[in-house]
Amino acid sequence: MATQKATAAAVDFARIYTSLGLGKETIASLQAFRKRHSEAQRLSNHYAGQPTTVDTAHYRSVLKNTAIVDEAEKLLRDFKPITYDVNAHVKAIETFESKAVAKAKETEEKIDIELSELQTTLSNIESARPFDQLTTEDVGQAHPRIVEAVETMLKKGKWTVPGYKEKFGDLNLM
């Protein structure tokens, strides 16, 4: 019991919360779990210190119906605690834990890949030329379909962009 207390005292939960970058909901869940755990430990320690024997002589002297006390005494004597095999439950928990750890590692890998892609995108954005310094040739090189569309419009003699008047209105005075 002393080693559990020493271990619990050695864990700095405030540092864990900040260093792992946990979300508010996760931190709240951990704090609620810690509170339930400490309450369960307190109750366990409280009940472990209480006597577990039943004084049937006291009840014989207080109650007039001693047949009830005899029956209770017989039940207490014949009581045998049942032991349960919890290995199946432990195995299920371990299986769940291993799947959860594997899923967490998989998610971590996906997040690392996404972060590297975002970092690449950010470096591209930071190294890009400002918009006011772009030329039409630069835009044409980046998106050749725009050049093709403009050339097709010029060949057909179309000088207006479809949907422009509907969106921005006609600015002609005549």
CSV table of N, CA, C and O in Angstrom, one decimal, residues 49-142:
chain,number,residue,atom,x,y,z
A,49,GLY,N,-10.8,-1.3,8.1
A,49,GLY,CA,-10.5,-1.1,9.5
A,49,GLY,C,-11.6,-1.5,10.4
A,49,GLY,O,-11.4,-1.5,11.6
A,50,GLN,N,-12.8,-1.8,9.9
A,50,GLN,CA,-13.9,-2.2,10.7
A,50,GLN,C,-13.9,-3.7,11.0
A,50,GLN,O,-13.4,-4.5,10.2
A,51,PRO,N,-14.5,-4.1,12.1
A,51,PRO,CA,-14.5,-5.5,12.5
A,51,PRO,C,-15.4,-6.3,11.5
A,51,PRO,O,-16.5,-5.8,11.1
A,52,THR,N,-15.1,-7.5,11.2
A,52,THR,CA,-15.9,-8.3,10.3
A,52,THR,C,-16.6,-9.5,11.0
A,52,THR,O,-17.3,-10.3,10.3
A,53,THR,N,-16.5,-9.6,12.3
A,53,THR,CA,-17.2,-10.6,13.0
A,53,THR,C,-18.6,-10.1,13.5
A,53,THR,O,-18.8,-8.9,13.8
A,54,VAL,N,-19.5,-11.1,13.7
A,54,VAL,CA,-20.9,-10.7,14.1
A,54,VAL,C,-21.0,-11.3,15.6
A,54,VAL,O,-20.8,-12.5,15.7
A,55,ASP,N,-21.4,-10.5,16.5
A,55,ASP,CA,-21.5,-10.9,17.9
A,55,ASP,C,-23.0,-11.5,18.1
A,55,ASP,O,-23.9,-10.7,18.4
A,56,THR,N,-23.2,-12.8,17.9
A,56,THR,CA,-24.5,-13.3,18.0
A,56,THR,C,-25.0,-13.4,19.4
A,56,THR,O,-26.2,-13.4,19.7
A,57,ALA,N,-24.1,-13.4,20.4
A,57,ALA,CA,-24.5,-13.5,21.8
A,57,ALA,C,-25.2,-12.2,22.2
A,57,ALA,O,-26.2,-12.2,23.0
A,58,HIS,N,-24.8,-11.1,21.6
A,58,HIS,CA,-25.4,-9.8,21.9
A,58,HIS,C,-26.8,-9.8,21.4
A,58,HIS,O,-27.8,-9.4,22.0
A,59,TYR,N,-27.0,-10.3,20.1
A,59,TYR,CA,-28.4,-10.4,19.6
A,59,TYR,C,-29.3,-11.3,20.3
A,59,TYR,O,-30.5,-11.1,20.4
A,60,ARG,N,-28.7,-12.4,20.8
A,60,ARG,CA,-29.5,-13.4,21.6
A,60,ARG,C,-30.0,-12.7,22.9
A,60,ARG,O,-31.1,-13.0,23.3
A,61,SER,N,-29.2,-11.8,23.5
A,61,SER,CA,-29.6,-11.2,24.7
A,61,SER,C,-30.6,-10.1,24.4
A,61,SER,O,-31.5,-9.8,25.3
A,62,VAL,N,-30.6,-9.5,23.3
A,62,VAL,CA,-31.5,-8.3,23.0
A,62,VAL,C,-32.8,-8.8,22.4
A,62,VAL,O,-33.8,-8.3,22.7
A,63,LEU,N,-32.8,-9.8,21.5
A,63,LEU,CA,-34.0,-10.3,20.9
A,63,LEU,C,-34.7,-11.4,21.7
A,63,LEU,O,-34.1,-12.2,22.3
A,64,LYS,N,-36.0,-11.4,21.6
A,64,LYS,CA,-36.8,-12.4,22.3
A,64,LYS,C,-36.9,-13.6,21.5
A,64,LYS,O,-36.9,-14.7,22.0
A,65,ASN,N,-36.9,-13.5,20.2
A,65,ASN,CA,-37.0,-14.7,19.3
A,65,ASN,C,-35.6,-15.2,19.0
A,65,ASN,O,-35.0,-14.7,18.0
A,66,THR,N,-35.2,-16.1,19.7
A,66,THR,CA,-33.8,-16.7,19.5
A,66,THR,C,-33.7,-17.6,18.3
A,66,THR,O,-32.6,-17.9,17.9
A,67,ALA,N,-34.9,-18.0,17.8
A,67,ALA,CA,-34.8,-18.9,16.6
A,67,ALA,C,-34.2,-18.1,15.4
A,67,ALA,O,-33.5,-18.7,14.6
A,68,ILE,N,-34.5,-16.9,15.3
A,68,ILE,CA,-34.0,-16.0,14.2
A,68,ILE,C,-32.5,-15.9,14.4
A,68,ILE,O,-31.7,-16.0,13.4
A,69,VAL,N,-32.0,-15.7,15.6
A,69,VAL,CA,-30.6,-15.6,15.9
A,69,VAL,C,-29.9,-17.0,15.5
A,69,VAL,O,-28.8,-17.0,14.9
A,70,ASP,N,-30.6,-18.1,15.9
A,70,ASP,CA,-30.0,-19.4,15.6
A,70,ASP,C,-29.9,-19.6,14.1
A,70,ASP,O,-28.9,-20.1,13.5
A,71,GLU,N,-30.9,-19.2,13.3
A,71,GLU,CA,-30.9,-19.3,11.9
A,71,GLU,C,-29.8,-18.4,11.3
A,71,GLU,O,-29.1,-18.8,10.4
A,72,ALA,N,-29.7,-17.2,11.7
A,72,ALA,CA,-28.7,-16.3,11.3
A,72,ALA,C,-27.3,-16.9,11.5
A,72,ALA,O,-26.4,-16.8,10.7
A,73,GLU,N,-27.1,-17.4,12.8
A,73,GLU,CA,-25.8,-18.0,13.1
A,73,GLU,C,-25.5,-19.2,12.2
A,73,GLU,O,-24.3,-19.4,11.8
A,74,LYS,N,-26.5,-20.0,11.9
A,74,LYS,CA,-26.3,-21.2,11.0
A,74,LYS,C,-25.9,-20.7,9.6
A,74,LYS,O,-25.0,-21.2,9.0
A,75,LEU,N,-26.6,-19.6,9.1
A,75,LEU,CA,-26.3,-19.1,7.8
A,75,LEU,C,-24.8,-18.5,7.8
A,75,LEU,O,-24.1,-18.7,6.8
A,76,LEU,N,-24.4,-17.9,8.8
A,76,LEU,CA,-23.1,-17.3,8.9
A,76,LEU,C,-22.0,-18.4,8.9
A,76,LEU,O,-21.0,-18.3,8.3
A,77,ARG,N,-22.3,-19.5,9.6
A,77,ARG,CA,-21.4,-20.6,9.7
A,77,ARG,C,-21.2,-21.3,8.4
A,77,ARG,O,-20.1,-21.7,8.0
A,78,ASP,N,-22.4,-21.5,7.7
A,78,ASP,CA,-22.4,-22.2,6.4
A,78,ASP,C,-21.9,-21.3,5.2
A,78,ASP,O,-21.8,-21.9,4.1
A,79,PHE,N,-21.8,-20.1,5.4
A,79,PHE,CA,-21.4,-19.2,4.3
A,79,PHE,C,-20.0,-19.5,3.8
A,79,PHE,O,-19.1,-19.5,4.5
A,80,LYS,N,-19.9,-19.7,2.5
A,80,LYS,CA,-18.7,-19.9,1.8
A,80,LYS,C,-18.6,-18.9,0.7
A,80,LYS,O,-19.5,-18.9,-0.2
A,81,PRO,N,-17.6,-18.0,0.7
A,81,PRO,CA,-17.5,-17.0,-0.4
A,81,PRO,C,-17.2,-17.7,-1.7
A,81,PRO,O,-16.5,-18.7,-1.8
A,82,ILE,N,-17.8,-17.3,-2.8
A,82,ILE,CA,-17.6,-17.8,-4.1
A,82,ILE,C,-16.5,-17.1,-4.8
A,82,ILE,O,-16.4,-15.9,-4.7
A,83,THR,N,-15.6,-17.9,-5.4
A,83,THR,CA,-14.5,-17.2,-6.1
A,83,THR,C,-14.9,-17.3,-7.6
A,83,THR,O,-15.5,-18.3,-8.1
A,84,TYR,N,-14.6,-16.2,-8.3
A,84,TYR,CA,-14.9,-16.1,-9.7
A,84,TYR,C,-13.6,-16.1,-10.5
A,84,TYR,O,-12.6,-15.5,-10.1
A,85,ASP,N,-13.7,-16.7,-11.6
A,85,ASP,CA,-12.5,-16.7,-12.5
A,85,ASP,C,-12.6,-15.5,-13.4
A,85,ASP,O,-13.5,-15.4,-14.3
A,86,VAL,N,-11.8,-14.5,-13.1
A,86,VAL,CA,-11.8,-13.3,-13.8
A,86,VAL,C,-10.8,-13.2,-15.0
A,86,VAL,O,-10.6,-12.2,-15.6
A,87,ASN,N,-10.2,-14.3,-15.3
A,87,ASN,CA,-9.2,-14.4,-16.3
A,87,ASN,C,-9.8,-14.0,-17.7
A,87,ASN,O,-9.2,-13.4,-18.5
A,88,ALA,N,-11.0,-14.4,-17.9
A,88,ALA,CA,-11.7,-14.1,-19.2
A,88,ALA,C,-11.9,-12.6,-19.3
A,88,ALA,O,-11.7,-12.0,-20.4
A,89,HIS,N,-12.3,-12.0,-18.2
A,89,HIS,CA,-12.5,-10.5,-18.2
A,89,HIS,C,-11.1,-9.8,-18.4
A,89,HIS,O,-11.1,-8.8,-19.1
A,90,VAL,N,-10.1,-10.3,-17.7
A,90,VAL,CA,-8.8,-9.7,-17.8
A,90,VAL,C,-8.3,-9.8,-19.2
A,90,VAL,O,-7.7,-8.8,-19.8
A,91,LYS,N,-8.5,-11.0,-19.8
A,91,LYS,CA,-8.1,-11.2,-21.2
A,91,LYS,C,-8.8,-10.2,-22.2
A,91,LYS,O,-8.2,-9.7,-23.1
A,92,ALA,N,-10.1,-10.1,-22.0
A,92,ALA,CA,-10.9,-9.2,-22.8
A,92,ALA,C,-10.4,-7.7,-22.7
A,92,ALA,O,-10.3,-7.0,-23.6
A,93,ILE,N,-10.1,-7.3,-21.4
A,93,ILE,CA,-9.6,-6.0,-21.2
A,93,ILE,C,-8.2,-5.8,-21.9
A,93,ILE,O,-7.9,-4.8,-22.5
A,94,GLU,N,-7.3,-6.8,-21.8
A,94,GLU,CA,-6.0,-6.7,-22.4
A,94,GLU,C,-6.1,-6.7,-23.9
A,94,GLU,O,-5.4,-5.9,-24.6
A,95,THR,N,-7.1,-7.4,-24.5
A,95,THR,CA,-7.3,-7.4,-25.9
A,95,THR,C,-7.8,-6.0,-26.3
A,95,THR,O,-7.3,-5.4,-27.3
A,96,PHE,N,-8.7,-5.5,-25.6
A,96,PHE,CA,-9.2,-4.1,-25.9
A,96,PHE,C,-8.1,-3.1,-25.8
A,96,PHE,O,-8.0,-2.2,-26.6
A,97,GLU,N,-7.3,-3.2,-24.7
A,97,GLU,CA,-6.2,-2.3,-24.5
A,97,GLU,C,-5.2,-2.4,-25.7
A,97,GLU,O,-4.7,-1.4,-26.2
A,98,SER,N,-4.9,-3.6,-26.1
A,98,SER,CA,-3.9,-3.7,-27.2
A,98,SER,C,-4.5,-3.1,-28.5
A,98,SER,O,-3.7,-2.5,-29.3
A,99,LYS,N,-5.8,-3.3,-28.8
A,99,LYS,CA,-6.4,-2.7,-30.0
A,99,LYS,C,-6.4,-1.2,-29.8
A,99,LYS,O,-6.2,-0.5,-30.8
A,100,ALA,N,-6.7,-0.7,-28.7
A,100,ALA,CA,-6.7,0.7,-28.5
A,100,ALA,C,-5.3,1.3,-28.7
A,100,ALA,O,-5.1,2.4,-29.3
A,101,VAL,N,-4.3,0.6,-28.2
A,101,VAL,CA,-2.9,1.1,-28.4
A,101,VAL,C,-2.5,1.1,-29.8
A,101,VAL,O,-1.9,2.0,-30.4
A,102,ALA,N,-2.9,0.0,-30.5
A,102,ALA,CA,-2.6,-0.1,-32.0
A,102,ALA,C,-3.3,1.0,-32.7
A,102,ALA,O,-2.7,1.6,-33.6
A,103,LYS,N,-4.5,1.3,-32.4
A,103,LYS,CA,-5.3,2.3,-33.1
A,103,LYS,C,-4.7,3.7,-32.8
A,103,LYS,O,-4.6,4.5,-33.7
A,104,ALA,N,-4.2,3.9,-31.6
A,104,ALA,CA,-3.6,5.2,-31.2
A,104,ALA,C,-2.3,5.4,-32.0
A,104,ALA,O,-2.0,6.5,-32.5
A,105,LYS,N,-1.5,4.3,-32.1
A,105,LYS,CA,-0.3,4.4,-32.9
A,105,LYS,C,-0.6,4.7,-34.4
A,105,LYS,O,0.1,5.5,-35.0
A,106,GLU,N,-1.6,4.0,-34.9
A,106,GLU,CA,-2.0,4.3,-36.3
A,106,GLU,C,-2.5,5.7,-36.5
A,106,GLU,O,-2.1,6.4,-37.4
A,107,THR,N,-3.2,6.2,-35.5
A,107,THR,CA,-3.7,7.6,-35.6
A,107,THR,C,-2.5,8.6,-35.5
A,107,THR,O,-2.5,9.6,-36.2
A,108,GLU,N,-1.6,8.2,-34.6
A,108,GLU,CA,-0.4,9.1,-34.5
A,108,GLU,C,0.4,9.1,-35.8
A,108,GLU,O,0.8,10.2,-36.2
A,109,GLU,N,0.5,8.0,-36.5
A,109,GLU,CA,1.2,8.0,-37.8
A,109,GLU,C,0.5,8.9,-38.8
A,109,GLU,O,1.1,9.6,-39.5
A,110,LYS,N,-0.8,8.8,-38.8
A,110,LYS,CA,-1.6,9.6,-39.8
A,110,LYS,C,-1.5,11.0,-39.4
A,110,LYS,O,-1.3,11.9,-40.3
A,111,ILE,N,-1.5,11.4,-38.2
A,111,ILE,CA,-1.4,12.8,-37.8
A,111,ILE,C,0.0,13.3,-38.1
A,111,ILE,O,0.2,14.4,-38.6
A,112,ASP,N,1.1,12.5,-37.9
A,112,ASP,CA,2.4,12.9,-38.3
A,112,ASP,C,2.5,13.1,-39.8
A,112,ASP,O,3.2,14.1,-40.2
A,113,ILE,N,1.9,12.3,-40.6
A,113,ILE,CA,1.9,12.5,-42.1
A,113,ILE,C,1.2,13.8,-42.4
A,113,ILE,O,1.7,14.6,-43.2
A,114,GLU,N,0.1,14.0,-41.8
A,114,GLU,CA,-0.7,15.2,-42.1
A,114,GLU,C,0.0,16.4,-41.6
A,114,GLU,O,0.0,17.5,-42.3
A,115,LEU,N,0.7,16.4,-40.5
A,115,LEU,CA,1.5,17.5,-40.0
A,115,LEU,C,2.6,17.8,-41.0
A,115,LEU,O,2.9,19.0,-41.3
A,116,SER,N,3.3,16.8,-41.5
A,116,SER,CA,4.4,17.0,-42.4
A,116,SER,C,3.8,17.7,-43.7
A,116,SER,O,4.5,18.6,-44.3
A,117,GLU,N,2.7,17.2,-44.2
A,117,GLU,CA,2.0,17.8,-45.4
A,117,GLU,C,1.7,19.3,-45.1
A,117,GLU,O,1.9,20.1,-46.0
A,118,LEU,N,1.1,19.5,-44.0
A,118,LEU,CA,0.7,20.9,-43.6
A,118,LEU,C,2.0,21.8,-43.5
A,118,LEU,O,2.0,23.0,-43.9
A,119,GLN,N,3.1,21.2,-43.0
A,119,GLN,CA,4.3,22.0,-42.8
A,119,GLN,C,4.8,22.3,-44.2
A,119,GLN,O,5.3,23.4,-44.5
A,120,THR,N,4.8,21.4,-45.2
A,120,THR,CA,5.2,21.6,-46.5
A,120,THR,C,4.3,22.7,-47.2
A,120,THR,O,4.8,23.6,-47.8
A,121,THR,N,3.0,22.6,-47.0
A,121,THR,CA,2.1,23.6,-47.5
A,121,THR,C,2.4,25.0,-46.9
A,121,THR,O,2.4,26.0,-47.7
A,122,LEU,N,2.7,25.0,-45.7
A,122,LEU,CA,3.0,26.3,-45.0
A,122,LEU,C,4.3,26.9,-45.6
A,122,LEU,O,4.3,28.1,-45.8
A,123,SER,N,5.3,26.0,-45.8
A,123,SER,CA,6.5,26.6,-46.3
A,123,SER,C,6.3,27.1,-47.7
A,123,SER,O,6.9,28.1,-48.2
A,124,ASN,N,5.5,26.4,-48.5
A,124,ASN,CA,5.2,26.8,-49.9
A,124,ASN,C,4.5,28.2,-49.8
A,124,ASN,O,4.7,29.1,-50.7
A,125,ILE,N,3.5,28.3,-48.9
A,125,ILE,CA,2.8,29.6,-48.8
A,125,ILE,C,3.8,30.7,-48.4
A,125,ILE,O,3.7,31.8,-48.9
A,126,GLU,N,4.7,30.4,-47.5
A,126,GLU,CA,5.6,31.5,-47.0
A,126,GLU,C,6.6,31.9,-48.1
A,126,GLU,O,7.0,33.0,-48.1
A,127,SER,N,7.0,30.9,-48.9
A,127,SER,CA,8.0,31.2,-50.0
A,127,SER,C,7.3,31.7,-51.3
A,127,SER,O,8.1,32.1,-52.2
A,128,ALA,N,6.0,31.7,-51.4
A,128,ALA,CA,5.4,32.2,-52.6
A,128,ALA,C,5.5,33.7,-52.8
A,128,ALA,O,5.6,34.4,-51.8
A,129,ARG,N,5.4,34.1,-54.0
A,129,ARG,CA,5.5,35.5,-54.3
A,129,ARG,C,4.2,36.2,-53.9
A,129,ARG,O,3.1,35.5,-54.0
A,130,PRO,N,4.2,37.4,-53.5
A,130,PRO,CA,3.0,38.1,-53.2
A,130,PRO,C,2.1,38.2,-54.5
A,130,PRO,O,2.6,38.2,-55.6
A,131,PHE,N,0.8,38.3,-54.3
A,131,PHE,CA,-0.2,38.3,-55.3
A,131,PHE,C,0.0,39.4,-56.3
A,131,PHE,O,-0.2,39.3,-57.5
A,132,ASP,N,0.3,40.6,-55.8
A,132,ASP,CA,0.5,41.8,-56.6
A,132,ASP,C,1.7,41.7,-57.5
A,132,ASP,O,1.9,42.5,-58.4
A,133,GLN,N,2.6,40.7,-57.3
A,133,GLN,CA,3.8,40.6,-58.1
A,133,GLN,C,3.7,39.5,-59.2
A,133,GLN,O,4.6,39.2,-59.9
A,134,LEU,N,2.5,38.8,-59.2
A,134,LEU,CA,2.3,37.8,-60.2
A,134,LEU,C,2.0,38.4,-61.6
A,134,LEU,O,1.4,39.4,-61.7
A,135,THR,N,2.4,37.7,-62.6
A,135,THR,CA,2.1,38.1,-64.0
A,135,THR,C,1.2,37.1,-64.6
A,135,THR,O,1.0,36.0,-64.1
A,136,THR,N,0.6,37.4,-65.7
A,136,THR,CA,-0.3,36.5,-66.4
A,136,THR,C,0.4,35.3,-66.9
A,136,THR,O,-0.2,34.2,-66.9
A,137,GLU,N,1.7,35.4,-67.2
A,137,GLU,CA,2.5,34.3,-67.6
A,137,GLU,C,2.6,33.3,-66.5
A,137,GLU,O,2.6,32.1,-66.7
A,138,ASP,N,2.9,33.8,-65.3
A,138,ASP,CA,3.0,32.9,-64.1
A,138,ASP,C,1.7,32.2,-63.9
A,138,ASP,O,1.7,31.0,-63.6
A,139,VAL,N,0.6,32.8,-64.0
A,139,VAL,CA,-0.7,32.2,-63.8
A,139,VAL,C,-1.0,31.1,-64.9
A,139,VAL,O,-1.4,30.0,-64.6
A,140,GLY,N,-0.6,31.5,-66.1
A,140,GLY,CA,-0.7,30.5,-67.2
A,140,GLY,C,0.1,29.3,-67.0
A,140,GLY,O,-0.3,28.2,-67.4
A,141,GLN,N,1.3,29.5,-66.5
A,141,GLN,CA,2.2,28.3,-66.3
A,141,GLN,C,1.7,27.5,-65.1
A,141,GLN,O,1.8,26.2,-65.2
A,142,ALA,N,1.1,28.1,-64.2
A,142,ALA,CA,0.5,27.3,-63.0
A,142,ALA,C,-0.7,26.6,-63.4
A,142,ALA,O,-0.9,25.4,-63.0
